[in-house]
Amino acid sequence: MVALAKVFRAKGYEGTSLAELSEVTGLKKASLYHRFPKGKEAMATSVFNYIGDWVQANVFAALADENNTPEVRLKNGLNHIATFYDGGRESCIFRAFSMETGLHLFEKNISAGMNEWISVFTRIGVALGQGPESAKANAVQTLIDIQGSLIVSKGLNDTDVFEQTLHNIEHRYLNK
Amino acid sequence: MVALAKVFRAKGYEGTSLAELSEVTGLKKASLYHRFPKGKEAMATSVFNYIGDWVQANVFAALADENNTPEVRLKNGLNHIATFYDGGRESCIFRAFSMETGLHLFEKNISAGMNEWISVFTRIGVALGQGPESAKANAVQTLIDIQGSLIVSKGLNDTDVFEQTLHNIEHRYLNK
DNA sequence: GTCTATAGCTAGATAGAC
DNA sequence: GTCTATCTAGCTATAGAC
C-alpha cells in the first residue's frame, strides 16, 4: 500500500498507470485487480484512506495528545508533517487528486480531509490561547502554508521553502 | 490559445487529451498537429508562454507601473491576479504542470516563472519600505499564499479562501 | 492469490486527399 | 490549412489456467 501511495502522490490520479503500480508492487495487473476488483479508482480510494489513517495516527494524534503541553504537541505534530512530506520532497494527496478528473471522483474525501486539518489546527490554536475565530483563521492559513510551500518547494526545487514554512507556522502559533 | 490554456489549467498536463483540445478548439487533431508539429508538449509550452505573457502584461506591469504609487500598484496587481484565477476557480499553470511527468518537462519554465513572481513582489515590498531581506521573504510567502489558497479553495469548493488570502496579502504589505 | 494472455478502447501522432 | 483515415503504443479491465 505504501508503494501505491508513493506513485499516486508523485504522479497524481490521472498520471498514474496500472503498469507502474504493477511494477512497484511486484504484482501483475490481474493480481492488483484481484485485490481491488473495482480497479484504479478503488486503488486510489484505498491510498487516500491509508494516508488519512497515517495522518490521524501520527500528525493529529500528536497535536491532540493531552499528555503534553500545547507547545510540545505543536512541535511534535509539525515534526510528523515534516516526515510525512519528506521535508518537502513528497506531494500532498489533496493536490495529487484535485486536478479536474481526480477532483470529480474525490471531492468529498478532499473537502472532508481538509476540514479535519483545519479542525485539528483550530483546536491547537485555542489550546494556545487564541480566540476561536482567529484560531480558525490561523488554521486555514496553516493549511494554505503547507499546500503552498509544497508547490513552491517543488517548483523551485528547494526544500528550504518548505522547512522555513514549518518554522513560520510554529512561530505564528507561539508568538515568537 | 485561450481555449487550450483553459483545458491544460483545469486538467493538468497528464490529464489533458488531444481529443479534448480538438473539441474545444473546433480543430481536428491533424490540424492541431499542423500548428504544433511537435505535438502535445509544444502545445503545452505555447500555453505556458501565452500565460506568462498575459501575467507579464497585466499583473507584473501593474505592479511595476511607475505612474502609480506603490500602494495603488499593489492593489492593481492583486486585482489582475483575482481576474487571472477567476476569483479562485481557475488553477495555476505551475500546479497544472508540476506533477511528475509535467514537472520533468517544464521544471525550468516553472522555476523561472516562480522566480519572476518572487522578484516582482520583492520589488513592490522594497518600494513600500521593506528591507531587501524581509521583502524577499514576504514575496516568497505571497507566492505560497496564492498557490496554497488556490488548492484549498478548490478542495473546499470555497472561493472565499482565495479572496480572503488576497486581502491578507494586501494587508501584510500595507501593514494594516 | 498469482499468473499469462488478451479484449476493447483511447492515447499521441502521421499520411495523404483536397 | 483542414480534413478523413489510420497507425502504433499505451491504457483499464477481464477470462481463465494453475
Tab-separated table of C-alpha atoms (C1' of nucleotides) in Angstrom:
chain	number	residue	atom	x	y	z
A	1	MET	CA	0.000	0.000	0.000
A	2	VAL	CA	2.854	2.344	0.767
A	3	ALA	CA	4.214	1.701	-2.731
A	4	LEU	CA	0.864	2.535	-4.305
A	5	ALA	CA	0.661	5.709	-2.252
A	6	LYS	CA	4.065	6.878	-3.349
A	7	VAL	CA	3.157	6.601	-7.026
A	8	PHE	CA	-0.245	8.251	-6.696
A	9	ARG	CA	1.260	11.119	-4.705
A	10	ALA	CA	4.039	11.701	-7.219
A	11	LYS	CA	2.094	11.240	-10.462
A	12	GLY	CA	-1.419	12.258	-9.486
A	13	TYR	CA	-4.570	10.289	-10.230
A	14	GLU	CA	-4.512	10.898	-13.978
A	15	GLY	CA	-0.760	10.375	-14.341
A	16	THR	CA	-0.677	7.038	-12.538
A	17	SER	CA	-0.891	3.905	-14.702
A	18	LEU	CA	-1.645	0.349	-13.654
A	19	ALA	CA	1.549	-0.706	-15.402
A	20	GLU	CA	3.559	1.376	-12.950
A	21	LEU	CA	1.542	0.228	-9.957
A	22	SER	CA	2.270	-3.313	-11.107
A	23	GLU	CA	5.987	-2.551	-11.301
A	24	VAL	CA	6.335	-1.001	-7.864
A	25	THR	CA	4.274	-3.649	-6.111
A	26	GLY	CA	5.764	-6.599	-7.963
A	27	LEU	CA	2.237	-7.810	-8.642
A	28	LYS	CA	0.885	-8.340	-12.133
A	29	LYS	CA	-2.075	-6.263	-13.170
A	30	ALA	CA	-4.506	-9.160	-12.794
A	31	SER	CA	-3.351	-9.575	-9.199
A	32	LEU	CA	-3.968	-5.922	-8.491
A	33	TYR	CA	-7.497	-6.421	-9.792
A	34	HIS	CA	-7.902	-9.396	-7.513
A	35	ARG	CA	-7.180	-7.134	-4.545
A	36	PHE	CA	-9.082	-4.164	-5.916
A	37	PRO	CA	-11.965	-5.555	-8.015
A	38	LYS	CA	-13.239	-2.054	-8.715
A	39	GLY	CA	-9.991	-1.054	-10.361
A	40	LYS	CA	-7.923	2.092	-10.340
A	41	GLU	CA	-10.481	4.228	-8.592
A	42	ALA	CA	-10.640	1.758	-5.710
A	43	MET	CA	-6.847	1.655	-5.510
A	44	ALA	CA	-6.789	5.427	-5.264
A	45	THR	CA	-9.510	5.407	-2.619
A	46	SER	CA	-7.548	2.895	-0.568
A	47	VAL	CA	-4.449	5.045	-0.855
A	48	PHE	CA	-6.430	8.078	0.228
A	49	ASN	CA	-7.751	6.251	3.274
A	50	TYR	CA	-4.383	4.745	4.097
A	51	ILE	CA	-2.804	8.183	4.106
A	52	GLY	CA	-5.698	9.574	6.114
A	53	ASP	CA	-5.146	6.867	8.728
A	54	TRP	CA	-1.429	7.621	8.911
A	55	VAL	CA	-2.057	11.322	9.368
A	56	GLN	CA	-4.660	10.594	12.005
A	57	ALA	CA	-2.393	8.207	13.912
A	58	ASN	CA	0.640	10.484	13.768
A	59	VAL	CA	0.034	14.143	12.968
A	60	PHE	CA	-3.395	14.555	14.528
A	61	ALA	CA	-2.653	12.235	17.445
A	62	ALA	CA	0.459	14.239	18.302
A	63	LEU	CA	-1.426	17.523	18.073
A	64	ALA	CA	-4.166	16.243	20.346
A	65	ASP	CA	-2.078	14.283	22.847
A	66	GLU	CA	-3.214	15.590	26.202
A	67	ASN	CA	-0.155	14.194	27.962
A	68	ASN	CA	1.879	17.048	26.525
A	69	THR	CA	1.653	20.808	26.716
A	70	PRO	CA	0.178	22.546	23.672
A	71	GLU	CA	3.645	23.810	22.777
A	72	VAL	CA	5.095	20.302	22.717
A	73	ARG	CA	2.069	18.916	20.863
A	74	LEU	CA	2.505	21.557	18.180
A	75	LYS	CA	6.185	20.801	17.796
A	76	ASN	CA	5.582	17.045	17.607
A	77	GLY	CA	2.784	17.480	15.086
A	78	LEU	CA	4.941	19.654	12.847
A	79	ASN	CA	7.739	17.098	13.043
A	80	HIS	CA	5.364	14.393	11.834
A	81	ILE	CA	4.309	16.698	8.995
A	82	ALA	CA	7.941	17.178	8.002
A	83	THR	CA	8.373	13.415	7.959
A	84	PHE	CA	5.179	12.838	6.032
A	85	TYR	CA	6.217	15.198	3.236
A	86	ASP	CA	9.860	14.095	3.406
A	87	GLY	CA	10.993	17.631	4.082
A	88	GLY	CA	9.110	18.984	1.058
A	89	ARG	CA	10.058	16.306	-1.468
A	90	GLU	CA	6.743	14.437	-1.416
A	91	SER	CA	3.493	15.879	-2.708
A	92	CYS	CA	0.201	16.052	-0.879
A	93	ILE	CA	-2.565	13.631	-1.818
A	94	PHE	CA	-5.060	16.506	-1.815
A	95	ARG	CA	-3.128	18.084	-4.607
A	96	ALA	CA	-2.452	14.815	-6.420
A	97	PHE	CA	-6.161	14.042	-6.573
A	98	SER	CA	-7.524	17.500	-7.280
A	99	MET	CA	-6.987	18.119	-10.949
A	100	GLU	CA	-10.323	18.005	-12.704
A	101	THR	CA	-10.752	14.246	-13.213
A	102	GLY	CA	-9.469	13.258	-9.789
A	103	LEU	CA	-11.337	16.116	-8.150
A	104	HIS	CA	-14.638	14.915	-9.511
A	105	LEU	CA	-14.020	11.457	-8.031
A	106	PHE	CA	-12.615	12.574	-4.678
A	107	GLU	CA	-14.075	15.989	-3.947
A	108	LYS	CA	-15.923	14.802	-0.860
A	109	ASN	CA	-12.875	12.997	0.527
A	110	ILE	CA	-10.719	16.032	-0.097
A	111	SER	CA	-13.035	18.576	1.470
A	112	ALA	CA	-13.627	16.308	4.461
A	113	GLY	CA	-9.880	15.776	4.834
A	114	MET	CA	-9.075	19.465	4.613
A	115	ASN	CA	-11.756	20.285	7.152
A	116	GLU	CA	-10.156	17.774	9.523
A	117	TRP	CA	-6.799	19.533	9.202
A	118	ILE	CA	-8.467	22.873	9.862
A	119	SER	CA	-10.366	21.496	12.814
A	120	VAL	CA	-7.292	19.972	14.453
A	121	PHE	CA	-5.209	23.105	13.970
A	122	THR	CA	-8.040	25.263	15.238
A	123	ARG	CA	-8.020	23.241	18.443
A	124	ILE	CA	-4.288	23.618	18.975
A	125	GLY	CA	-4.679	27.361	18.437
A	126	VAL	CA	-7.387	27.536	21.060
A	127	ALA	CA	-5.234	25.453	23.420
A	128	LEU	CA	-2.514	28.046	22.919
A	129	GLY	CA	-4.826	30.837	23.958
A	130	GLN	CA	-6.198	32.103	20.672
A	131	GLY	CA	-9.827	33.112	20.360
A	132	PRO	CA	-11.965	30.686	18.376
A	133	GLU	CA	-12.258	32.926	15.321
A	134	SER	CA	-8.615	33.798	14.997
A	135	ALA	CA	-7.707	30.166	15.759
A	136	LYS	CA	-9.875	29.127	12.801
A	137	ALA	CA	-8.297	31.739	10.539
A	138	ASN	CA	-4.828	30.634	11.628
A	139	ALA	CA	-5.710	27.011	10.949
A	140	VAL	CA	-6.840	27.831	7.419
A	141	GLN	CA	-3.635	29.807	6.928
A	142	THR	CA	-1.625	26.836	8.197
A	143	LEU	CA	-3.214	24.555	5.612
A	144	ILE	CA	-2.563	27.162	2.917
A	145	ASP	CA	1.057	27.449	4.054
A	146	ILE	CA	1.616	23.703	3.885
A	147	GLN	CA	-0.029	23.278	0.484
A	148	GLY	CA	1.545	26.391	-0.987
A	149	SER	CA	5.026	25.701	0.293
A	150	LEU	CA	4.920	22.182	-1.130
A	151	ILE	CA	4.086	23.596	-4.564
A	152	VAL	CA	6.728	26.292	-4.370
A	153	SER	CA	9.351	23.877	-3.000
A	154	LYS	CA	8.720	21.544	-5.919
A	155	GLY	CA	8.698	24.362	-8.455
A	156	LEU	CA	11.930	25.915	-7.203
A	157	ASN	CA	13.439	22.522	-6.365
A	158	ASP	CA	14.264	23.967	-2.969
A	159	THR	CA	13.173	22.155	0.164
A	160	ASP	CA	14.227	25.116	2.295
A	161	VAL	CA	10.974	26.829	1.355
A	162	PHE	CA	9.003	24.012	2.968
A	163	GLU	CA	11.234	23.772	6.035
A	164	GLN	CA	11.120	27.516	6.553
A	165	THR	CA	7.344	27.469	6.282
A	166	LEU	CA	7.084	24.879	9.050
A	167	HIS	CA	9.176	27.165	11.234
A	168	ASN	CA	6.981	30.111	10.348
A	169	ILE	CA	3.896	28.144	11.324
A	170	GLU	CA	5.420	27.277	14.674
A	171	HIS	CA	6.434	30.883	15.296
A	172	ARG	CA	2.976	32.133	14.450
A	173	TYR	CA	1.411	29.801	16.997
A	174	LEU	CA	3.969	30.513	19.665
A	175	ASN	CA	4.097	34.290	19.037
A	176	LYS	CA	7.840	34.204	18.656
B	1	MET	CA	-4.857	29.591	-27.478
B	2	VAL	CA	-7.073	30.685	-24.640
B	3	ALA	CA	-9.142	27.513	-25.127
B	4	LEU	CA	-6.045	25.336	-24.943
B	5	ALA	CA	-4.923	27.161	-21.811
B	6	LYS	CA	-8.230	26.606	-20.071
B	7	VAL	CA	-8.056	22.847	-20.595
B	8	PHE	CA	-4.419	22.488	-19.563
B	9	ARG	CA	-5.007	24.539	-16.440
B	10	ALA	CA	-8.055	22.528	-15.437
B	11	LYS	CA	-6.846	19.034	-16.311
B	12	GLY	CA	-3.080	19.305	-15.932
B	13	TYR	CA	-0.518	18.149	-18.449
B	14	GLU	CA	-1.146	14.447	-17.938
B	15	GLY	CA	-4.928	14.768	-17.771
B	16	THR	CA	-5.292	16.746	-20.992
B	17	SER	CA	-6.014	14.746	-24.145
B	18	LEU	CA	-5.694	15.820	-27.761
B	19	ALA	CA	-9.280	14.712	-28.283
B	20	GLU	CA	-10.427	17.351	-25.811
B	21	LEU	CA	-8.144	20.015	-27.237
B	22	SER	CA	-9.655	19.192	-30.610
B	23	GLU	CA	-13.164	19.606	-29.203
B	24	VAL	CA	-12.608	22.957	-27.528
B	25	THR	CA	-10.768	24.478	-30.483
B	26	GLY	CA	-13.055	23.049	-33.160
B	27	LEU	CA	-9.950	21.843	-34.991
B	28	LYS	CA	-9.352	18.204	-35.826
B	29	LYS	CA	-6.296	16.571	-34.360
B	30	ALA	CA	-4.400	16.703	-37.654
B	31	SER	CA	-4.978	20.460	-37.763
B	32	LEU	CA	-3.616	20.863	-34.259
B	33	TYR	CA	-0.524	18.982	-35.418
B	34	HIS	CA	-0.236	21.325	-38.374
B	35	ARG	CA	0.026	24.244	-35.936
B	36	PHE	CA	2.117	22.380	-33.385
B	37	PRO	CA	4.264	19.893	-35.324
B	38	LYS	CA	5.973	18.802	-32.130
B	39	GLY	CA	2.714	17.714	-30.600
B	40	LYS	CA	1.245	17.909	-27.134
B	41	GLU	CA	4.430	19.069	-25.455
B	42	ALA	CA	4.687	22.022	-27.852
B	43	MET	CA	1.039	22.876	-27.252
B	44	ALA	CA	1.684	22.917	-23.520
B	45	THR	CA	4.794	25.048	-23.970
B	46	SER	CA	2.819	27.552	-26.041
B	47	VAL	CA	0.160	27.689	-23.373
B	48	PHE	CA	2.808	28.233	-20.720
B	49	ASN	CA	4.326	31.108	-22.687
B	50	TYR	CA	0.954	32.589	-23.526
B	51	ILE	CA	0.029	32.662	-19.863
B	52	GLY	CA	3.435	34.062	-18.973
B	53	ASP	CA	2.907	36.886	-21.447
B	54	TRP	CA	-0.510	37.668	-20.028
B	55	VAL	CA	0.819	37.772	-16.490
B	56	GLN	CA	3.710	39.962	-17.612
B	57	ALA	CA	1.447	42.369	-19.483
B	58	ASN	CA	-1.102	42.624	-16.705
B	59	VAL	CA	-0.020	41.522	-13.227
B	60	PHE	CA	3.660	42.424	-13.426
B	61	ALA	CA	3.087	45.565	-15.480
B	62	ALA	CA	0.580	46.830	-12.927
B	63	LEU	CA	2.931	46.067	-10.035
B	64	ALA	CA	5.786	47.909	-11.748
B	65	ASP	CA	3.867	50.843	-13.216
B	66	GLU	CA	5.817	53.858	-12.037
B	67	ASN	CA	2.959	56.198	-12.801
B	68	ASN	CA	1.240	54.991	-9.674
B	69	THR	CA	2.151	54.907	-6.007
B	70	PRO	CA	3.314	51.542	-4.669
B	71	GLU	CA	0.020	51.207	-2.799
B	72	VAL	CA	-2.009	51.615	-5.983
B	73	ARG	CA	0.319	49.343	-7.938
B	74	LEU	CA	-0.143	46.623	-5.353
B	75	LYS	CA	-3.909	46.950	-5.427
B	76	ASN	CA	-3.999	46.884	-9.230
B	77	GLY	CA	-1.700	43.883	-9.377
B	78	LEU	CA	-3.815	41.937	-6.919
B	79	ASN	CA	-6.931	42.775	-8.901
B	80	HIS	CA	-5.335	41.315	-12.025
B	81	ILE	CA	-4.440	38.217	-10.036
B	82	ALA	CA	-8.045	37.854	-8.915
B	83	THR	CA	-9.124	38.112	-12.535
B	84	PHE	CA	-6.497	35.694	-13.738
B	85	TYR	CA	-7.608	32.985	-11.314
B	86	ASP	CA	-11.291	33.860	-11.726
B	87	GLY	CA	-11.639	34.505	-8.024
B	88	GLY	CA	-10.126	31.142	-7.134
B	89	ARG	CA	-11.998	28.978	-9.633
B	90	GLU	CA	-9.119	28.557	-12.095
B	91	SER	CA	-5.959	26.634	-11.313
B	92	CYS	CA	-2.404	27.835	-11.693
B	93	ILE	CA	-0.337	26.576	-14.592
B	94	PHE	CA	2.588	25.962	-12.223
B	95	ARG	CA	0.480	23.450	-10.409
B	96	ALA	CA	-1.094	22.004	-13.544
B	97	PHE	CA	2.332	21.238	-14.984
B	98	SER	CA	4.109	20.100	-11.853
B	99	MET	CA	3.047	16.549	-11.255
B	100	GLU	CA	5.948	14.254	-12.016
B	101	THR	CA	5.623	13.907	-15.804
B	102	GLY	CA	4.839	17.542	-16.445
B	103	LEU	CA	7.437	18.662	-13.931
B	104	HIS	CA	10.179	16.815	-15.739
B	105	LEU	CA	9.242	18.566	-18.999
B	106	PHE	CA	8.678	22.031	-17.557
B	107	GLU	CA	10.842	22.312	-14.462
B	108	LYS	CA	12.981	25.098	-15.895
B	109	ASN	CA	9.971	27.093	-17.065
B	110	ILE	CA	8.299	26.666	-13.702
B	111	SER	CA	11.277	27.662	-11.595
B	112	ALA	CA	11.999	30.637	-13.853
B	113	GLY	CA	8.352	31.672	-13.673
B	114	MET	CA	8.190	31.377	-9.908
B	115	ASN	CA	11.384	33.354	-9.538
B	116	GLU	CA	9.833	36.122	-11.633
B	117	TRP	CA	6.841	36.281	-9.304
B	118	ILE	CA	9.165	36.426	-6.310
B	119	SER	CA	11.296	39.097	-7.934
B	120	VAL	CA	8.362	41.331	-8.819
B	121	PHE	CA	6.825	41.025	-5.372
B	122	THR	CA	10.173	41.664	-3.730
B	123	ARG	CA	10.382	44.934	-5.624
B	124	ILE	CA	6.946	46.087	-4.561
B	125	GLY	CA	7.893	45.267	-0.968
B	126	VAL	CA	11.024	47.364	-1.228
B	127	ALA	CA	9.022	50.166	-2.799
B	128	LEU	CA	6.748	50.023	0.228
B	129	GLY	CA	9.688	50.475	2.562
B	130	GLN	CA	10.613	46.899	3.475
B	131	GLY	CA	14.235	45.902	3.787
B	132	PRO	CA	15.523	43.725	0.951
B	133	GLU	CA	15.614	40.532	3.011
B	134	SER	CA	12.187	40.808	4.535
B	135	ALA	CA	10.820	41.925	1.168
B	136	LYS	CA	12.181	38.710	-0.347
B	137	ALA	CA	10.690	36.608	2.449
B	138	ASN	CA	7.350	38.354	2.039
B	139	ALA	CA	7.447	37.745	-1.701
B	140	VAL	CA	8.013	34.020	-1.200
B	141	GLN	CA	5.177	33.994	1.326
B	142	THR	CA	2.950	35.772	-1.190
B	143	LEU	CA	3.605	33.087	-3.788
B	144	ILE	CA	2.930	30.398	-1.176
B	145	ASP	CA	-0.303	32.153	-0.195
B	146	ILE	CA	-1.534	32.304	-3.771
B	147	GLN	CA	-0.650	28.702	-4.591
B	148	GLY	CA	-1.888	27.347	-1.283
B	149	SER	CA	-5.139	29.270	-1.278
B	150	LEU	CA	-5.931	28.065	-4.788
B	151	ILE	CA	-5.508	24.460	-3.653
B	152	VAL	CA	-7.555	24.953	-0.513
B	153	SER	CA	-10.251	26.903	-2.362
B	154	LYS	CA	-10.598	24.064	-4.845
B	155	GLY	CA	-10.538	21.404	-2.147
B	156	LEU	CA	-13.161	23.101	-0.002
B	157	ASN	CA	-15.072	24.392	-3.026
B	158	ASP	CA	-14.993	27.791	-1.371
B	159	THR	CA	-13.670	30.786	-3.268
B	160	ASP	CA	-13.779	32.889	-0.106
B	161	VAL	CA	-10.497	31.297	0.954
B	162	PHE	CA	-8.793	32.699	-2.128
B	163	GLU	CA	-10.424	36.102	-1.891
B	164	GLN	CA	-9.560	36.379	1.791
B	165	THR	CA	-5.965	35.449	1.043
B	166	LEU	CA	-5.668	38.279	-1.480
B	167	HIS	CA	-6.868	40.658	1.208
B	168	ASN	CA	-4.400	39.220	3.679
B	169	ILE	CA	-1.582	39.755	1.199
B	170	GLU	CA	-2.598	43.367	0.730
B	171	HIS	CA	-2.818	43.948	4.465
B	172	ARG	CA	0.601	42.415	5.036
B	173	TYR	CA	2.179	44.778	2.513
B	174	LEU	CA	0.314	47.824	3.758
B	175	ASN	CA	0.747	46.980	7.468
B	176	LYS	CA	-2.962	47.313	8.087
C	1	DG	C1'	-3.960	-15.461	-4.951
C	2	DT	C1'	-0.947	-15.007	-8.795
C	3	DC	C1'	-0.153	-15.721	-13.289
C	4	DT	C1'	-0.389	-15.416	-18.949
C	5	DA	C1'	-2.974	-13.804	-22.464
C	6	DT	C1'	-5.901	-10.745	-24.452
C	7	DA	C1'	-10.048	-7.906	-25.116
C	8	DG	C1'	-11.649	-3.272	-26.083
C	9	DC	C1'	-10.564	1.222	-26.045
C	10	DT	C1'	-8.162	5.645	-26.151
C	11	DA	C1'	-3.822	7.852	-26.249
C	12	DG	C1'	-0.490	10.674	-29.159
C	13	DA	C1'	0.934	11.007	-33.695
C	14	DT	C1'	1.052	10.633	-39.217
C	15	DA	C1'	-0.171	10.048	-44.265
C	16	DG	C1'	-2.134	11.881	-47.824
C	17	DA	C1'	-6.518	13.826	-50.222
C	18	DC	C1'	-8.469	18.283	-51.039
D	1	DG	C1'	-4.655	24.808	-43.570
D	2	DT	C1'	-8.187	21.473	-42.627
D	3	DC	C1'	-9.862	17.238	-43.292
D	4	DT	C1'	-10.661	11.636	-43.130
D	5	DA	C1'	-8.464	7.631	-42.217
D	6	DT	C1'	-5.207	5.100	-39.912
D	7	DC	C1'	-1.031	3.629	-37.193
D	8	DT	C1'	1.220	2.042	-33.036
D	9	DA	C1'	1.545	2.045	-28.345
D	10	DG	C1'	-0.394	2.525	-24.185
D	11	DC	C1'	-4.426	2.379	-21.251
D	12	DT	C1'	-8.047	-0.014	-17.990
D	13	DA	C1'	-10.035	-4.147	-17.384
D	14	DT	C1'	-11.223	-9.302	-17.812
D	15	DA	C1'	-11.003	-14.510	-18.744
D	16	DG	C1'	-9.330	-18.486	-17.373
D	17	DA	C1'	-5.180	-21.709	-16.254
D	18	DC	C1'	-2.604	-23.090	-12.264
